Amino acid sequence: MRPAHLALAALVAAVWGVNFVVIEIGLDHFPPLLFSALRFLVAALPAVFLVGRPTVAWKWILAVGLVLGVAKFGLLFTGMDLGAPAGLSSLVLQVQAVFTALFAFAALGERPGRLKLAGMAVALAGIAVAAADEGGTGSLTGFALVIGAAACWGVSNVLTRKASPPDALNFMVWVSTVPVLPLLALSLLLEGPERDLAALRGLDPAGAGVIVYVAWITTVFGFGAWGWLLRRYPASSVAPFSLLVPVFGMSSAALFLGEGVSPARWGAAALLVGGVAMTSFAPGRRTGGNSVADPAPVPVSSSGRALSEERPA
């Protein structure tokens, strides 16, 4: 990769890592489900009028929109609102690579080899260490919801693989149209219209800036740049940069939010990142049906060939 393109890949990882800090700040301004709905609304508009018609069947857009947009981000934002730290969330969410491998085996017939199985075991050991560390000081409920978000991400990765969108940005923009109304309905039901209206009436420049960052910088710029890189270089050259996401997430959370990182959490980070790397880049073996390329640990999808090779939070 050219130096400028290496810098772009690192910049995208930084944008995605810092996104967890921005989410934490946004949760001081909005209830989590309303916040998630606004994120997708701003990501979809006006971009939906600029990217052209959908390039895949609507069934895939609806399926990924519900699983990724409603379930994954609803659980992630709610988990962080309940106390899951931003830095830890950026790390734990990477276990989506393990869930993706498991669901790919169940739905697409890719049998994991020994190295992939070893990587899954290492990553799950990291989750156990992180859970034990969080159990002493933080919210296990929030931690569990973030793990649930990672599982939903794994499902959406497999759905995206089945959809095989030729244009990742087009796909992501149309997917962003789906969660808005369900998330708004859930917010009204669970968070209450009074809380939602109070948040909207109290919108200030900081709150607006948070929405712009998570919608346009993280989603439109992040996915667009990542997809651009994946169209020009092999996924094996681009995807490893996604392993920098929790590094930027944890360091920015420590810098801007004052989150401490205990020795146990560093140990969990080493196990999780190492296990995810093994899981993501180990060769898979086909046992029937369609084979699927190894998922890379990125916050959301971004290449037409493999949204499962990319990462949003």
Short mmCIF file of C-alpha atoms in Angstrom, two decimals:
data_model
loop_
_atom_site.label_atom_id
_atom_site.label_comp_id
_atom_site.label_asym_id
_atom_site.label_seq_id
_atom_site.Cartn_x
_atom_site.Cartn_y
_atom_site.Cartn_z
CA MET A 1 0.00 0.00 0.00
CA ARG A 2 1.13 3.55 -0.70
CA PRO A 3 2.09 5.64 2.35
CA ALA A 4 -0.91 7.92 1.84
CA HIS A 5 -3.22 4.92 1.71
CA LEU A 6 -1.61 3.41 4.82
CA ALA A 7 -2.32 6.70 6.57
CA LEU A 8 -5.92 6.65 5.33
CA ALA A 9 -6.46 3.12 6.70
CA ALA A 10 -5.02 4.16 10.06
CA LEU A 11 -7.20 7.29 10.03
CA VAL A 12 -10.35 5.23 9.49
CA ALA A 13 -9.38 2.97 12.41
CA ALA A 14 -8.83 6.08 14.55
CA VAL A 15 -12.20 7.53 13.51
CA TRP A 16 -13.92 4.27 14.45
CA GLY A 17 -12.03 3.99 17.75
CA VAL A 18 -12.73 7.56 18.85
CA ASN A 19 -16.37 6.96 17.89
CA PHE A 20 -16.88 5.13 21.20
CA VAL A 21 -15.85 8.24 23.11
CA VAL A 22 -18.23 10.31 20.98
CA ILE A 23 -21.04 7.83 21.70
CA GLU A 24 -20.35 8.18 25.42
CA ILE A 25 -20.62 11.95 25.12
CA GLY A 26 -23.77 11.64 23.02
CA LEU A 27 -25.43 9.53 25.69
CA ASP A 28 -25.25 12.58 27.97
CA HIS A 29 -27.46 14.38 25.45
CA PHE A 30 -29.86 11.70 24.18
CA PRO A 31 -31.54 8.50 25.38
CA PRO A 32 -29.72 5.57 23.74
CA LEU A 33 -32.45 4.39 21.35
CA LEU A 34 -33.29 7.92 20.23
CA PHE A 35 -29.57 8.60 19.77
CA SER A 36 -29.24 5.53 17.57
CA ALA A 37 -32.30 6.52 15.52
CA LEU A 38 -30.91 10.03 14.95
CA ARG A 39 -27.57 8.56 13.92
CA PHE A 40 -29.17 6.53 11.13
CA LEU A 41 -31.53 9.32 10.11
CA VAL A 42 -28.66 11.75 9.54
CA ALA A 43 -26.54 9.05 7.88
CA ALA A 44 -29.34 8.29 5.43
CA LEU A 45 -30.30 11.89 4.61
CA PRO A 46 -29.42 13.39 2.24
CA ALA A 47 -27.05 10.60 1.15
CA VAL A 48 -29.90 8.32 0.06
CA PHE A 49 -30.69 10.79 -2.73
CA LEU A 50 -27.08 10.81 -3.95
CA VAL A 51 -26.03 7.14 -4.04
CA GLY A 52 -28.55 5.89 -6.58
CA ARG A 53 -30.97 3.01 -6.37
CA PRO A 54 -30.24 -0.02 -4.16
CA THR A 55 -27.88 -2.52 -5.75
CA VAL A 56 -29.21 -5.57 -3.87
CA ALA A 57 -32.67 -6.98 -3.16
CA TRP A 58 -34.73 -5.19 -0.53
CA LYS A 59 -34.95 -8.32 1.60
CA TRP A 60 -31.22 -8.01 2.37
CA ILE A 61 -31.44 -4.29 3.08
CA LEU A 62 -34.34 -4.88 5.48
CA ALA A 63 -32.67 -7.86 7.17
CA VAL A 64 -29.33 -6.12 7.72
CA GLY A 65 -31.05 -2.88 8.70
CA LEU A 66 -33.01 -4.61 11.43
CA VAL A 67 -30.21 -6.82 12.76
CA LEU A 68 -27.36 -4.33 12.45
CA GLY A 69 -29.19 -1.05 12.91
CA VAL A 70 -31.91 -1.90 15.41
CA ALA A 71 -30.51 -4.87 17.34
CA LYS A 72 -26.75 -4.30 17.25
CA PHE A 73 -26.68 -0.55 17.74
CA GLY A 74 -29.68 -0.57 20.05
CA LEU A 75 -27.92 -3.04 22.33
CA LEU A 76 -24.55 -1.26 22.07
CA PHE A 77 -25.89 2.20 22.89
CA THR A 78 -28.10 0.85 25.68
CA GLY A 79 -25.23 -1.19 27.12
CA MET A 80 -22.98 1.86 27.18
CA ASP A 81 -25.79 3.93 28.69
CA LEU A 82 -26.07 1.33 31.47
CA GLY A 83 -22.41 1.70 32.30
CA ALA A 84 -20.26 -0.29 29.88
CA PRO A 85 -17.14 1.90 29.49
CA ALA A 86 -16.34 3.31 26.05
CA GLY A 87 -12.85 1.82 25.88
CA LEU A 88 -13.97 -1.60 27.04
CA SER A 89 -16.89 -1.55 24.60
CA SER A 90 -14.55 -0.82 21.70
CA LEU A 91 -12.57 -3.89 22.72
CA VAL A 92 -15.36 -6.33 23.55
CA LEU A 93 -17.25 -5.55 20.36
CA GLN A 94 -14.40 -7.12 18.39
CA VAL A 95 -15.59 -10.56 19.50
CA GLN A 96 -18.00 -10.16 16.58
CA ALA A 97 -15.32 -11.96 14.54
CA VAL A 98 -15.86 -15.08 16.66
CA PHE A 99 -19.64 -14.86 16.31
CA THR A 100 -19.27 -14.33 12.57
CA ALA A 101 -17.17 -17.47 12.26
CA LEU A 102 -19.72 -19.48 14.26
CA PHE A 103 -22.69 -18.20 12.28
CA ALA A 104 -20.84 -18.66 8.98
CA PHE A 105 -20.30 -22.30 9.92
CA ALA A 106 -23.97 -22.74 10.77
CA ALA A 107 -25.44 -20.85 7.80
CA LEU A 108 -22.80 -20.98 5.08
CA GLY A 109 -21.02 -24.26 5.73
CA GLU A 110 -17.55 -22.93 6.51
CA ARG A 111 -15.89 -25.30 8.95
CA PRO A 112 -13.26 -23.51 11.05
CA GLY A 113 -9.77 -24.99 11.01
CA ARG A 114 -7.59 -25.57 14.06
CA LEU A 115 -6.01 -22.11 13.99
CA LYS A 116 -9.40 -20.42 13.77
CA LEU A 117 -10.75 -22.56 16.62
CA ALA A 118 -7.69 -21.70 18.70
CA GLY A 119 -8.22 -18.02 17.96
CA MET A 120 -11.85 -18.26 19.03
CA ALA A 121 -10.80 -19.88 22.30
CA VAL A 122 -8.20 -17.17 22.94
CA ALA A 123 -10.69 -14.38 22.20
CA LEU A 124 -13.31 -15.94 24.48
CA ALA A 125 -10.68 -16.19 27.22
CA GLY A 126 -10.15 -12.45 26.77
CA ILE A 127 -13.90 -11.90 27.17
CA ALA A 128 -13.85 -13.93 30.39
CA VAL A 129 -10.96 -11.86 31.78
CA ALA A 130 -12.70 -8.62 30.80
CA ALA A 131 -15.96 -9.80 32.40
CA ALA A 132 -14.19 -10.70 35.63
CA ASP A 133 -12.47 -7.32 35.69
CA GLU A 134 -15.69 -5.44 34.87
CA GLY A 135 -17.66 -7.43 37.46
CA GLY A 136 -15.61 -5.93 40.24
CA THR A 137 -16.21 -2.30 39.35
CA GLY A 138 -18.73 -1.85 36.53
CA SER A 139 -22.02 -2.92 35.05
CA LEU A 140 -22.25 -6.57 34.05
CA THR A 141 -25.64 -5.87 32.46
CA GLY A 142 -24.12 -3.25 30.19
CA PHE A 143 -21.21 -5.60 29.45
CA ALA A 144 -23.64 -8.39 28.51
CA LEU A 145 -25.57 -6.08 26.18
CA VAL A 146 -22.35 -5.16 24.36
CA ILE A 147 -21.62 -8.86 23.87
CA GLY A 148 -25.17 -9.23 22.54
CA ALA A 149 -24.42 -6.38 20.14
CA ALA A 150 -21.33 -8.25 18.94
CA ALA A 151 -23.45 -11.36 18.31
CA CYS A 152 -25.95 -9.31 16.28
CA TRP A 153 -23.06 -7.88 14.31
CA GLY A 154 -21.94 -11.40 13.52
CA VAL A 155 -25.42 -12.24 12.17
CA SER A 156 -25.44 -9.08 10.05
CA ASN A 157 -22.01 -9.96 8.65
CA VAL A 158 -23.32 -13.30 7.41
CA LEU A 159 -26.44 -11.65 5.97
CA THR A 160 -24.26 -9.11 4.20
CA ARG A 161 -22.10 -11.87 2.79
CA LYS A 162 -25.22 -13.51 1.39
CA ALA A 163 -26.35 -10.18 -0.07
CA SER A 164 -22.92 -9.57 -1.71
CA PRO A 165 -23.53 -5.85 -2.39
CA PRO A 166 -21.38 -4.56 -5.28
CA ASP A 167 -21.28 -1.05 -3.78
CA ALA A 168 -20.71 -1.00 -0.02
CA LEU A 169 -21.47 2.70 0.47
CA ASN A 170 -24.73 2.43 -1.48
CA PHE A 171 -25.68 -0.59 0.62
CA MET A 172 -24.80 1.07 3.93
CA VAL A 173 -26.76 4.23 3.11
CA TRP A 174 -29.88 2.25 2.17
CA VAL A 175 -29.46 0.02 5.24
CA SER A 176 -29.40 3.22 7.32
CA THR A 177 -32.95 4.04 6.20
CA VAL A 178 -34.37 0.90 7.81
CA PRO A 179 -33.67 1.33 11.57
CA VAL A 180 -34.96 4.88 11.93
CA LEU A 181 -38.68 4.20 12.45
CA PRO A 182 -38.27 0.98 14.53
CA LEU A 183 -35.76 2.69 16.81
CA LEU A 184 -37.98 5.75 17.19
CA ALA A 185 -40.93 3.50 18.05
CA LEU A 186 -38.86 1.59 20.61
CA SER A 187 -37.59 4.85 22.07
CA LEU A 188 -41.12 6.20 22.49
CA LEU A 189 -42.22 2.92 24.07
CA LEU A 190 -39.24 2.27 26.37
CA GLU A 191 -37.69 5.69 26.95
CA GLY A 192 -40.89 7.72 26.82
CA PRO A 193 -41.99 10.69 24.70
CA GLU A 194 -41.24 13.18 27.48
CA ARG A 195 -37.59 12.14 27.68
CA ASP A 196 -37.25 12.16 23.89
CA LEU A 197 -38.85 15.60 23.53
CA ALA A 198 -36.68 17.00 26.32
CA ALA A 199 -33.55 15.74 24.54
CA LEU A 200 -34.63 17.24 21.20
CA ARG A 201 -35.63 20.56 22.74
CA GLY A 202 -32.31 20.74 24.55
CA LEU A 203 -30.27 20.09 21.41
CA ASP A 204 -27.12 22.22 21.52
CA PRO A 205 -24.01 22.50 19.31
CA ALA A 206 -22.29 19.69 21.22
CA GLY A 207 -25.22 17.34 20.71
CA ALA A 208 -25.49 18.26 17.03
CA GLY A 209 -21.76 17.72 16.61
CA VAL A 210 -22.01 14.25 18.13
CA ILE A 211 -24.75 13.29 15.68
CA VAL A 212 -22.73 14.62 12.74
CA TYR A 213 -19.67 12.65 13.85
CA VAL A 214 -21.38 9.29 14.34
CA ALA A 215 -23.44 9.68 11.16
CA TRP A 216 -21.24 11.39 8.58
CA ILE A 217 -17.68 10.91 9.84
CA THR A 218 -17.98 7.38 11.18
CA THR A 219 -20.52 6.01 8.71
CA VAL A 220 -20.28 7.93 5.45
CA PHE A 221 -16.57 8.83 5.51
CA GLY A 222 -15.43 5.71 7.39
CA PHE A 223 -17.26 3.17 5.26
CA GLY A 224 -16.63 5.08 2.07
CA ALA A 225 -12.88 5.27 2.66
CA TRP A 226 -12.67 1.65 3.83
CA GLY A 227 -14.57 0.43 0.79
CA TRP A 228 -12.35 2.55 -1.47
CA LEU A 229 -9.26 0.90 0.02
CA LEU A 230 -10.73 -2.59 -0.30
CA ARG A 231 -11.47 -2.01 -3.97
CA ARG A 232 -7.80 -1.21 -4.58
CA TYR A 233 -5.95 -3.60 -2.28
CA PRO A 234 -6.44 -7.19 -1.08
CA ALA A 235 -8.56 -7.52 2.05
CA SER A 236 -5.58 -9.17 3.75
CA SER A 237 -3.67 -5.88 3.36
CA VAL A 238 -6.48 -3.61 4.58
CA ALA A 239 -8.36 -5.63 7.21
CA PRO A 240 -5.50 -5.81 9.78
CA PHE A 241 -5.87 -2.07 10.34
CA SER A 242 -9.23 -2.80 11.98
CA LEU A 243 -7.30 -4.32 14.88
CA LEU A 244 -6.23 -0.75 15.70
CA VAL A 245 -9.84 0.21 16.50
CA PRO A 246 -9.78 -0.95 20.16
CA VAL A 247 -6.29 0.55 20.55
CA PHE A 248 -7.64 3.96 19.54
CA GLY A 249 -10.85 3.31 21.48
CA MET A 250 -9.16 2.48 24.77
CA SER A 251 -6.49 5.18 24.48
CA SER A 252 -8.97 7.92 23.53
CA ALA A 253 -11.29 6.86 26.37
CA ALA A 254 -8.38 7.11 28.80
CA LEU A 255 -7.34 10.50 27.38
CA PHE A 256 -10.72 12.21 27.01
CA LEU A 257 -12.91 10.42 29.55
CA GLY A 258 -10.33 9.55 32.17
CA GLU A 259 -11.10 5.82 31.99
CA GLY A 260 -8.49 3.78 33.78
CA VAL A 261 -7.08 0.64 32.21
CA SER A 262 -6.26 -2.02 34.77
CA PRO A 263 -3.58 -4.69 34.21
CA ALA A 264 -6.39 -7.24 33.85
CA ARG A 265 -8.00 -5.15 31.12
CA TRP A 266 -4.69 -4.90 29.25
CA GLY A 267 -4.45 -8.67 29.52
CA ALA A 268 -7.98 -9.04 28.19
CA ALA A 269 -7.09 -6.68 25.34
CA ALA A 270 -4.06 -8.75 24.39
CA LEU A 271 -6.08 -11.98 24.42
CA LEU A 272 -9.01 -10.49 22.50
CA VAL A 273 -6.98 -8.76 19.81
CA GLY A 274 -4.72 -11.78 19.39
CA GLY A 275 -7.65 -14.18 19.27
CA VAL A 276 -9.58 -12.01 16.84
CA ALA A 277 -6.53 -11.79 14.58
CA MET A 278 -6.20 -15.58 14.57
CA THR A 279 -9.93 -16.03 13.96
CA SER A 280 -10.12 -13.44 11.22
CA PHE A 281 -7.11 -14.37 9.14
CA ALA A 282 -6.92 -18.14 9.55
CA PRO A 283 -8.07 -19.98 6.40
CA GLY A 284 -11.56 -21.47 6.59
CA ARG A 285 -12.59 -24.81 5.11
CA ARG A 286 -15.72 -25.36 3.11
CA THR A 287 -18.01 -28.20 4.11
CA GLY A 288 -20.93 -27.52 1.82
CA GLY A 289 -22.98 -24.70 0.39
CA ASN A 290 -21.22 -21.45 -0.38
CA SER A 291 -17.80 -20.75 1.03
CA VAL A 292 -17.27 -17.47 2.82
CA ALA A 293 -14.13 -15.43 3.14
CA ASP A 294 -12.74 -14.98 6.62
CA PRO A 295 -14.33 -12.04 8.39
CA ALA A 296 -12.10 -9.25 9.48
CA PRO A 297 -12.86 -7.46 12.72
CA VAL A 298 -14.23 -4.20 11.53
CA PRO A 299 -17.00 -2.20 13.12
CA VAL A 300 -19.34 -2.56 10.22
CA SER A 301 -19.13 -3.71 6.70
CA SER A 302 -17.53 -1.90 3.95
CA SER A 303 -16.40 -3.71 0.86
CA GLY A 304 -18.85 -5.04 -1.59
CA ARG A 305 -17.10 -8.38 -1.31
CA ALA A 306 -17.02 -8.42 2.44
CA LEU A 307 -18.90 -6.18 4.75
CA SER A 308 -17.99 -8.87 7.22
CA GLU A 309 -14.41 -7.74 6.69
CA GLU A 310 -15.07 -4.37 8.12
CA ARG A 311 -16.35 -2.66 11.28
CA PRO A 312 -19.66 1.00 13.19
CA ALA A 313 -19.95 1.46 15.59
#
